[in-house]
Amino acid sequence: MEGPMFRRLTPIRVLTFALAALTLLALCTPVEAGPPRARLSRDLADHLSSGGTAPVRVIVRGSRETVAALAARHGATPKRWLGTAGVLEVTPEQLQALADDPEVISLSGDVPVHPTMAVTNQAIGTELLQMVGAAEKGLTGRGVGIAVVDSGIAPVPSIRERVVASVDFTGGAGEDAFGHGTHVAGIIAAAADDTLPVVTERYQGVAPGAHLVNLRVLDGEGAGRVSDVIRAVEWAVANRRRYGIRVINLSLGHPVFESAADDPLCEAVERAVAAGMVVVAAAGNLGKTADGTPVIGGIESPGNSPYAITVGALNTKQTGVRSDDVVATYSSRGPTAYDFTLKPDLVAPGNRIVSLEAPGSMLAVNYGGQHVAGSGDRSYFQLSGTSMSTAVVSGAVALLLEANPRLEPLKVKGALQLGASFLPEAGLIGAGAGSLNVAASVQVATQGPNALEPVLIAGEEVTPDGVMFWRADSDADASRIIWGDRIIWGDRIIWG
């Protein structure tokens, strides 16, 4: 197994979560029903062991011919075909038979996915651009395509000219009946709205020059299936040259039920990165329980993929300065379940973010109290969550790719991490390399890591800390990685 290394580790306060991590290890031990030959994701194993009778959808890896033959052999019903797998509907008896079939290596559930937001006033506009260090670089993301895999994008004036293609994997026409996708798209690339009153801040996205591809996978209630997300990612890869898609935004996820190596969505992310695309994924909003108890290891899929840029949420406390920023309490912490990959990779503003409102959508109708400005198709409302911070980073990636179009996905990730400002209170499992600093990351992207210098953000001098994780060669000694200034972890921690 590849070992972990990092370029420079600044002094860190002790991370006192050893007992929590050990508890996580116990919780992540797969539950098996009977002696199946195939590896089962935890949701499927739980379904068998519980004695449930309802049919379930499973993702079976293999060619269409192979999966069709397995379906015929065991009486399963094919539901859809993916690039490297098929989705079958099976009874518990058929699931057990598939698990016992020597031709089946692993089975994963076609589980529900959800947006990683919370209905909760930090504006996307001049102030936020200043916060992330993007206001004075003269970059807009021009020429960079971003696939927004979400609930659709409403054709509102501030964003419709940025959308160059739409594909609806739910059977509709790409409209946003839920409202989440439009909000995310606005954070990424909305144009400034000159119709708002002078006293109201004009809202714009991080990369208003980027163009968007609308890939709808969530319905009007914000629900979807992981197989539709996989189909959307595969479509983006297949059409990346036609539409100039360089980035895939995944502000959604599901709980981790298996290792990233067996997770079909993580596999799709890996293939996208191998094709030269940057995949930005939400860490999830599982940072605490309902009673406020902190949770360790709550990163969701596909944020658990070592190939994704996984983003946690920063609470800026509605100020322009960096010195009072903290990681939002709901933002999921690492390490990842099963694999113990160090995540998130970094954090970005995600609390009370104001962006586009989709008129008539479920969120607009049922959460009118979140409306903050405008009316009709020029309305704005606020949401919180790692969905929002993920969109901020996708916009930032577009700026980096405009500054240096030759950047490969792992170099984009490295530039973001090296330019980030470390947050010692949150530590590596809470904030990764630290808070997004676009100005410093552009320095890295265009001049190399030795060009890092302090930058001014909202009048404060902000120093990039130059922390980066990567998968290293086998000569790295995992036992020498020090967490905090006391705890030394063994080789259970993998750096994504």
XYZ file of C-alpha atoms in Angstrom:
496
model
C 0.000 0.000 0.000
C 1.231 3.462 -0.780
C 2.353 5.439 2.227
C 1.613 8.992 3.258
C 3.848 12.036 2.996
C 3.396 15.768 3.171
C 5.577 18.634 2.124
C 5.494 20.683 5.305
C 3.591 20.229 8.537
C 3.171 23.318 10.691
C 2.880 22.928 14.486
C -0.557 21.557 15.293
C -2.411 21.223 18.538
C -2.942 17.692 19.785
C -5.809 15.912 18.043
C -7.502 14.039 20.848
C -9.742 11.687 18.958
C -7.993 8.323 19.295
C -10.890 6.700 21.116
C -13.377 8.076 18.607
C -11.306 6.704 15.736
C -11.176 3.280 17.363
C -14.939 3.397 17.789
C -15.258 4.322 14.109
C -13.154 1.295 13.178
C -15.510 -0.962 15.096
C -18.570 0.613 13.505
C -17.105 0.270 10.030
C -16.575 -3.493 10.276
C -18.792 -4.978 7.531
C -21.829 -6.982 8.611
C -22.274 -10.186 6.666
C -25.286 -12.446 6.289
C -24.332 -16.050 5.735
C -21.159 -16.867 3.815
C -21.435 -14.836 0.592
C -18.531 -15.029 -1.812
C -18.946 -11.434 -2.994
C -18.176 -8.385 -0.907
C -21.415 -6.669 0.086
C -21.770 -2.993 0.891
C -22.985 -2.485 4.450
C -26.487 -1.457 3.381
C -26.965 -4.721 1.467
C -25.491 -6.824 4.268
C -27.830 -5.117 6.726
C -30.790 -5.801 4.444
C -30.010 -9.518 4.384
C -29.316 -9.821 8.091
C -32.491 -7.935 9.026
C -34.712 -10.447 7.248
C -36.292 -7.762 5.075
C -38.555 -8.877 2.240
C -38.628 -5.761 0.052
C -36.752 -5.811 -3.266
C -33.663 -3.621 -3.533
C -31.561 -2.226 -6.349
C -27.968 -3.393 -6.587
C -25.053 -2.284 -8.742
C -23.198 -5.217 -10.293
C -19.842 -4.588 -11.947
C -19.137 -6.022 -15.359
C -19.956 -5.623 -19.021
C -23.562 -5.393 -20.123
C -23.386 -8.960 -21.418
C -21.943 -10.275 -18.164
C -24.467 -8.519 -15.940
C -27.358 -9.491 -18.223
C -26.276 -13.124 -17.981
C -26.135 -12.903 -14.184
C -29.602 -11.332 -14.133
C -31.013 -14.105 -16.296
C -29.311 -16.798 -14.206
C -30.812 -15.550 -10.949
C -34.102 -14.078 -12.170
C -33.154 -10.480 -11.369
C -34.671 -7.521 -13.227
C -32.281 -5.183 -15.109
C -33.168 -1.530 -14.452
C -30.401 0.434 -16.196
C -26.907 0.153 -17.588
C -23.830 2.090 -16.553
C -20.490 2.278 -18.313
C -18.876 -0.526 -16.318
C -21.831 -2.002 -14.423
C -25.529 -2.711 -14.430
C -28.317 -1.962 -11.964
C -30.544 -4.907 -11.048
C -33.656 -5.083 -8.903
C -33.501 -8.171 -6.705
C -35.397 -9.921 -3.943
C -33.468 -10.908 -0.806
C -33.218 -14.455 -2.149
C -31.820 -13.224 -5.465
C -29.403 -10.941 -3.618
C -28.092 -13.893 -1.606
C -27.768 -15.950 -4.790
C -25.796 -13.179 -6.494
C -23.570 -12.850 -3.438
C -22.844 -16.587 -3.577
C -22.155 -16.569 -7.329
C -18.405 -17.079 -7.939
C -18.530 -14.677 -10.904
C -19.570 -11.767 -8.668
C -16.735 -9.964 -6.878
C -18.702 -7.276 -5.067
C -22.214 -5.847 -4.845
C -23.178 -2.288 -3.952
C -26.571 -0.781 -3.230
C -28.102 1.745 -5.618
C -28.621 3.936 -2.585
C -30.368 7.311 -2.330
C -28.286 10.463 -2.651
C -29.105 13.844 -1.155
C -27.877 17.417 -1.450
C -25.412 18.412 1.254
C -27.101 21.625 2.357
C -29.134 22.917 5.264
C -31.901 25.522 5.026
C -30.611 28.220 7.420
C -25.950 36.186 5.249
C -22.988 35.712 3.640
C -23.257 37.096 0.137
C -21.731 35.680 -2.977
C -20.410 38.873 -4.423
C -17.642 41.329 -3.803
C -17.357 40.506 -0.124
C -17.041 36.749 -0.556
C -14.641 37.133 -3.464
C -12.472 39.219 -1.167
C -12.708 36.593 1.565
C -11.349 33.819 -0.627
C -8.748 36.094 -2.196
C -10.274 36.136 -5.675
C -11.386 39.750 -6.031
C -8.242 41.334 -7.413
C -6.800 38.714 -9.744
C -8.777 39.710 -12.835
C -9.816 36.096 -13.416
C -13.370 35.023 -14.238
C -13.039 31.347 -15.209
C -13.446 32.195 -18.884
C -13.186 29.141 -21.133
C -13.627 26.623 -18.318
C -16.665 24.333 -18.334
C -18.158 23.045 -15.083
C -20.663 20.191 -14.934
C -23.175 20.804 -12.146
C -24.567 17.409 -11.110
C -27.542 18.403 -8.996
C -31.281 19.158 -9.055
C -31.193 21.192 -12.273
C -30.657 24.863 -13.080
C -33.564 27.287 -13.471
C -33.323 29.619 -16.511
C -33.091 32.803 -14.452
C -31.390 35.859 -16.002
C -28.220 35.798 -13.905
C -27.228 32.266 -14.955
C -29.090 31.123 -18.082
C -26.527 32.537 -20.508
C -23.821 30.500 -18.772
C -25.571 27.149 -19.344
C -24.434 25.578 -22.621
C -26.086 22.148 -22.303
C -28.637 20.315 -20.152
C -29.265 16.603 -19.652
C -31.922 15.319 -17.267
C -31.315 11.845 -15.810
C -34.618 11.955 -13.903
C -36.746 12.026 -17.048
C -37.532 15.748 -17.027
C -36.246 18.710 -19.011
C -33.487 19.913 -16.686
C -35.700 22.306 -14.720
C -34.989 22.817 -11.031
C -38.102 21.878 -9.089
C -36.145 21.569 -5.847
C -34.018 24.742 -5.918
C -30.666 23.408 -4.764
C -28.948 23.155 -8.152
C -29.789 26.739 -9.121
C -28.349 28.008 -5.839
C -25.160 25.976 -6.389
C -24.863 27.146 -10.003
C -25.221 30.757 -8.881
C -22.396 30.378 -6.382
C -20.181 29.070 -9.156
C -20.933 31.352 -12.080
C -23.826 33.814 -11.668
C -23.375 37.224 -13.237
C -23.622 40.328 -11.056
C -27.217 41.532 -10.823
C -27.402 45.230 -11.699
C -31.167 45.362 -11.079
C -30.892 45.203 -7.297
C -31.115 48.433 -5.284
C -27.876 50.282 -4.684
C -28.141 49.564 -0.949
C -28.216 45.832 -1.660
C -24.996 44.071 -2.524
C -24.889 42.841 -6.091
C -24.498 39.100 -6.112
C -22.225 37.214 -8.440
C -20.529 33.851 -8.600
C -16.887 33.085 -7.969
C -16.234 32.423 -11.675
C -18.819 34.412 -13.687
C -16.924 33.796 -16.919
C -17.126 30.004 -16.677
C -19.782 28.077 -18.587
C -21.986 25.398 -17.055
C -23.391 22.043 -18.080
C -26.621 21.210 -16.253
C -26.797 17.504 -15.337
C -29.945 16.896 -13.321
C -30.009 13.844 -11.019
C -32.204 15.005 -8.100
C -35.996 15.282 -8.248
C -38.331 17.955 -6.897
C -37.834 16.695 -3.343
C -34.058 16.657 -3.604
C -33.894 12.867 -3.849
C -32.013 10.738 -6.347
C -30.144 7.482 -6.850
C -26.432 6.933 -6.957
C -26.732 5.212 -10.351
C -28.038 8.460 -11.872
C -25.082 10.363 -10.417
C -22.738 7.784 -11.950
C -24.483 8.170 -15.317
C -24.080 11.941 -15.095
C -20.368 11.670 -14.295
C -19.901 9.231 -17.172
C -21.761 11.608 -19.504
C -19.526 14.492 -18.453
C -16.417 12.421 -19.163
C -17.721 11.312 -22.562
C -18.651 14.888 -23.560
C -15.800 16.777 -21.908
C -14.177 17.868 -25.171
C -17.437 18.813 -26.869
C -18.387 21.245 -24.095
C -14.967 22.059 -22.670
C -15.809 20.480 -19.306
C -12.820 20.632 -16.953
C -14.620 20.427 -13.591
C -17.408 18.294 -12.108
C -19.249 19.729 -9.087
C -20.827 17.147 -6.766
C -22.676 19.012 -4.006
C -24.396 15.806 -2.956
C -23.593 12.462 -1.431
C -24.629 9.447 0.601
C -23.293 7.700 3.716
C -20.252 5.511 3.184
C -21.169 1.814 3.113
C -17.913 0.335 1.787
C -14.321 1.064 0.878
C -13.787 3.672 -1.829
C -12.167 0.900 -3.872
C -15.542 -0.899 -3.987
C -17.812 2.166 -4.145
C -19.199 2.539 -7.706
C -19.511 6.323 -7.404
C -15.922 6.647 -6.177
C -14.845 4.482 -9.094
C -16.631 6.870 -11.471
C -14.810 9.795 -9.841
C -11.480 8.026 -10.298
C -12.196 7.465 -13.995
C -13.112 11.133 -14.438
C -9.858 12.270 -12.842
C -7.927 9.797 -14.984
C -9.555 11.493 -17.995
C -8.118 14.832 -16.859
C -11.154 16.265 -15.057
C -11.179 17.912 -11.638
C -13.902 16.491 -9.389
C -14.964 18.654 -6.438
C -17.114 16.857 -3.848
C -18.861 17.835 -0.634
C -17.537 16.477 2.643
C -21.079 16.170 3.989
C -22.946 17.707 6.912
C -22.384 14.976 9.501
C -20.056 16.899 11.794
C -22.263 16.538 14.853
C -25.209 14.599 16.202
C -28.630 16.098 16.886
C -27.589 16.845 20.471
C -24.415 18.609 19.319
C -21.899 15.832 19.991
C -18.982 16.051 17.511
C -18.750 13.165 15.048
C -15.460 11.770 13.771
C -15.390 10.023 10.390
C -18.563 11.472 8.870
C -17.204 12.132 5.355
C -19.788 11.067 2.768
C -19.383 9.388 -0.620
C -18.032 10.471 -3.089
C -16.076 12.802 -0.801
C -14.286 9.717 0.531
C -12.617 9.219 -2.854
C -8.876 9.950 -2.673
C -9.170 11.369 -6.197
C -11.825 13.989 -5.371
C -11.136 17.430 -3.953
C -13.256 17.125 -0.825
C -14.531 20.364 0.681
C -15.697 21.166 4.194
C -17.643 24.260 5.233
C -16.220 27.374 6.839
C -18.264 29.707 9.034
C -17.012 33.227 8.316
C -19.302 34.737 10.993
C -20.446 37.223 8.345
C -17.249 39.261 8.502
C -14.739 39.968 5.780
C -11.673 39.167 7.877
C -10.098 35.737 8.176
C -9.008 35.838 11.803
C -12.447 34.918 13.196
C -13.222 32.097 10.728
C -14.015 28.641 12.124
C -15.047 25.343 10.581
C -18.841 25.000 10.705
C -19.939 22.571 13.400
C -22.008 20.551 10.914
C -19.130 20.080 8.448
C -18.094 16.409 8.276
C -14.707 15.466 9.688
C -12.351 12.741 8.592
C -10.830 10.296 8.395
C -13.000 8.342 5.973
C -14.799 5.183 7.022
C -13.202 1.864 6.003
C -10.133 3.406 4.326
C -9.074 6.011 6.920
C -8.177 8.484 4.189
C -7.377 11.937 5.525
C -10.252 14.237 4.517
C -11.470 16.914 3.868
C -8.822 18.377 1.596
C -9.676 21.985 2.483
C -12.562 24.182 3.623
C -14.327 27.180 2.072
C -17.166 29.550 3.064
C -20.399 27.576 3.321
C -22.486 29.145 6.070
C -25.488 31.331 5.177
C -24.447 31.753 1.571
C -26.755 33.915 -0.544
C -27.263 32.876 -4.163
C -29.938 32.389 -6.823
C -33.443 31.278 -5.909
C -35.367 29.078 -8.348
C -38.890 30.585 -8.570
C -41.602 28.133 -7.545
C -39.148 25.489 -6.390
C -39.762 23.422 -3.271
C -37.154 25.345 -1.288
C -38.461 28.735 -2.426
C -42.075 27.864 -1.603
C -41.530 26.086 1.700
C -38.676 28.151 3.105
C -39.685 31.690 2.265
C -37.961 32.930 5.394
C -34.623 32.320 3.696
C -35.416 34.890 0.977
C -33.088 37.890 1.276
C -33.379 40.019 -1.882
C -35.098 40.529 -5.232
C -38.326 39.141 -6.635
C -39.556 36.828 -9.374
C -36.742 35.379 -11.452
C -34.284 37.782 -9.837
C -34.687 36.406 -6.321
C -31.956 35.424 -3.883
C -32.025 33.264 -0.770
C -29.558 31.735 1.659
C -28.506 28.159 2.322
C -25.766 26.619 4.428
C -23.758 23.440 4.024
C -20.828 21.779 2.354
C -22.843 21.938 -0.882
C -22.226 25.671 -0.862
C -18.536 25.456 0.022
C -18.060 22.848 -2.712
C -19.510 25.263 -5.261
C -17.156 28.000 -4.029
C -14.170 25.709 -4.621
C -15.434 24.643 -8.062
C -15.508 28.317 -9.006
C -12.009 28.728 -7.591
C -10.796 25.774 -9.660
C -12.104 27.504 -12.788
C -10.023 30.567 -11.891
C -6.906 28.416 -11.463
C -7.501 26.672 -14.784
C -7.948 30.002 -16.532
C -4.674 31.197 -14.991
C -2.891 28.000 -16.065
C -4.897 25.822 -18.479
C -2.205 23.122 -18.415
C -2.845 22.178 -14.800
C -3.656 18.505 -14.278
C -6.232 17.470 -11.637
C -3.719 16.521 -8.944
C -1.792 19.747 -9.524
C -5.017 21.715 -9.086
C -5.562 19.930 -5.792
C -1.982 20.634 -4.772
C -2.257 24.331 -5.640
C -5.442 24.673 -3.585
C -3.897 22.941 -0.587
C -0.534 24.687 -0.730
C -2.246 28.061 -0.939
C -4.681 27.351 1.893
C -4.345 28.865 5.361
C -4.120 26.151 8.019
C -6.700 26.197 10.837
C -5.022 24.688 13.914
C -8.193 24.689 16.006
C -9.917 22.411 13.490
C -6.878 20.285 12.697
C -6.320 18.104 9.673
C -9.468 16.017 10.121
C -11.637 19.117 10.385
C -10.183 21.500 7.829
C -7.578 19.547 5.876
C -4.943 21.903 4.510
C -7.001 24.888 5.670
C -9.223 27.639 4.302
C -9.384 28.468 0.607
C -7.048 31.257 -0.517
C -7.445 31.773 -4.256
C -4.793 34.473 -4.537
C -2.112 32.251 -3.013
C -3.250 29.220 -5.016
C -2.998 31.220 -8.246
C 0.584 32.029 -7.253
C 1.291 28.304 -6.958
C -0.558 27.498 -10.193
C 1.349 30.050 -12.248
C 4.733 30.367 -10.531
C 5.192 27.191 -8.500
C 5.127 26.534 -4.740
C 8.244 28.602 -4.067
C 6.294 31.736 -5.068
C 4.061 31.598 -1.994
C 3.836 34.954 -0.259
C 1.381 36.509 2.210
C -1.637 38.171 0.591
C -3.994 40.868 1.809
C -7.610 39.782 2.293
C -10.078 42.317 3.716
C -7.145 44.354 4.990
C -5.554 41.431 6.836
C -2.287 39.805 5.849
C -3.054 36.121 5.266
C -0.209 33.637 5.091
C -0.545 30.430 3.050
C 0.792 27.497 5.068
C 1.958 25.215 2.268
C 0.441 21.996 3.621
C -0.293 19.348 1.009
C -1.262 15.675 1.095
C -0.542 13.236 -1.683
C -0.184 9.544 -2.370
C 3.524 8.884 -2.239
C 5.939 6.144 -3.230
C 6.443 3.037 -1.122
C 9.551 4.444 0.558
C 7.389 6.700 2.741
C 7.234 5.596 6.374
C 3.622 5.860 7.510
C 4.561 5.294 11.139
C 6.437 8.603 11.209
C 3.463 10.808 10.429
C 2.784 12.861 13.546
C -0.717 14.069 14.322
C -0.546 17.060 16.592
C 2.586 17.205 18.717
C 2.059 13.977 20.637
C -0.033 11.375 18.861
C 1.736 9.173 16.317
C -0.550 7.151 14.102
C 0.413 3.977 12.309
C -0.256 3.018 8.736
C -4.055 3.129 9.065
C -4.165 6.700 7.805
C -3.947 7.173 4.047
C -3.423 10.609 2.558
C -5.728 11.188 -0.401
